């Protein structure tokens, strides 16, 4: 993807049985038609916040706490692919 936007997918509040039912649907990429449970949008930046600070991890490492803002920086990361 080179549109310079985050693809944001948020799972609405669901019960544990519904979550377990949705998990394989999500992992197979078939979740977008379930708008009752998921909100999907694109954004240049997103802010993660809540009623109190929550720890954030990146690749298994603690990187800080919320609130935090994430912004797309197009062209900032070069990836090598098999194409």
Phi, psi and omega in degrees: 000127182236024182277355179073024182231149170285144167262111185254127178232119182244129175272124177291169180294124180225164176285164179300315178299321178293319177302313181295327176290323182282335186306308178292331177296316180295313184294336176273355178081018182258020189274341188295337179280352180265065184292346175294333185248334185239144170245130182232135175202170176247148182206150175283329177213155178222152178239128176258121180208166179201187182293338176213164181298136178233142180293147177239138178242148175225116181055039177083000180251136176291123183246354180151200180227164174283155005283153179212145177245135179243132182231138177285134175242089183304134178080002183282344183230127179259129180244139174261131180239170181277003182283000000 
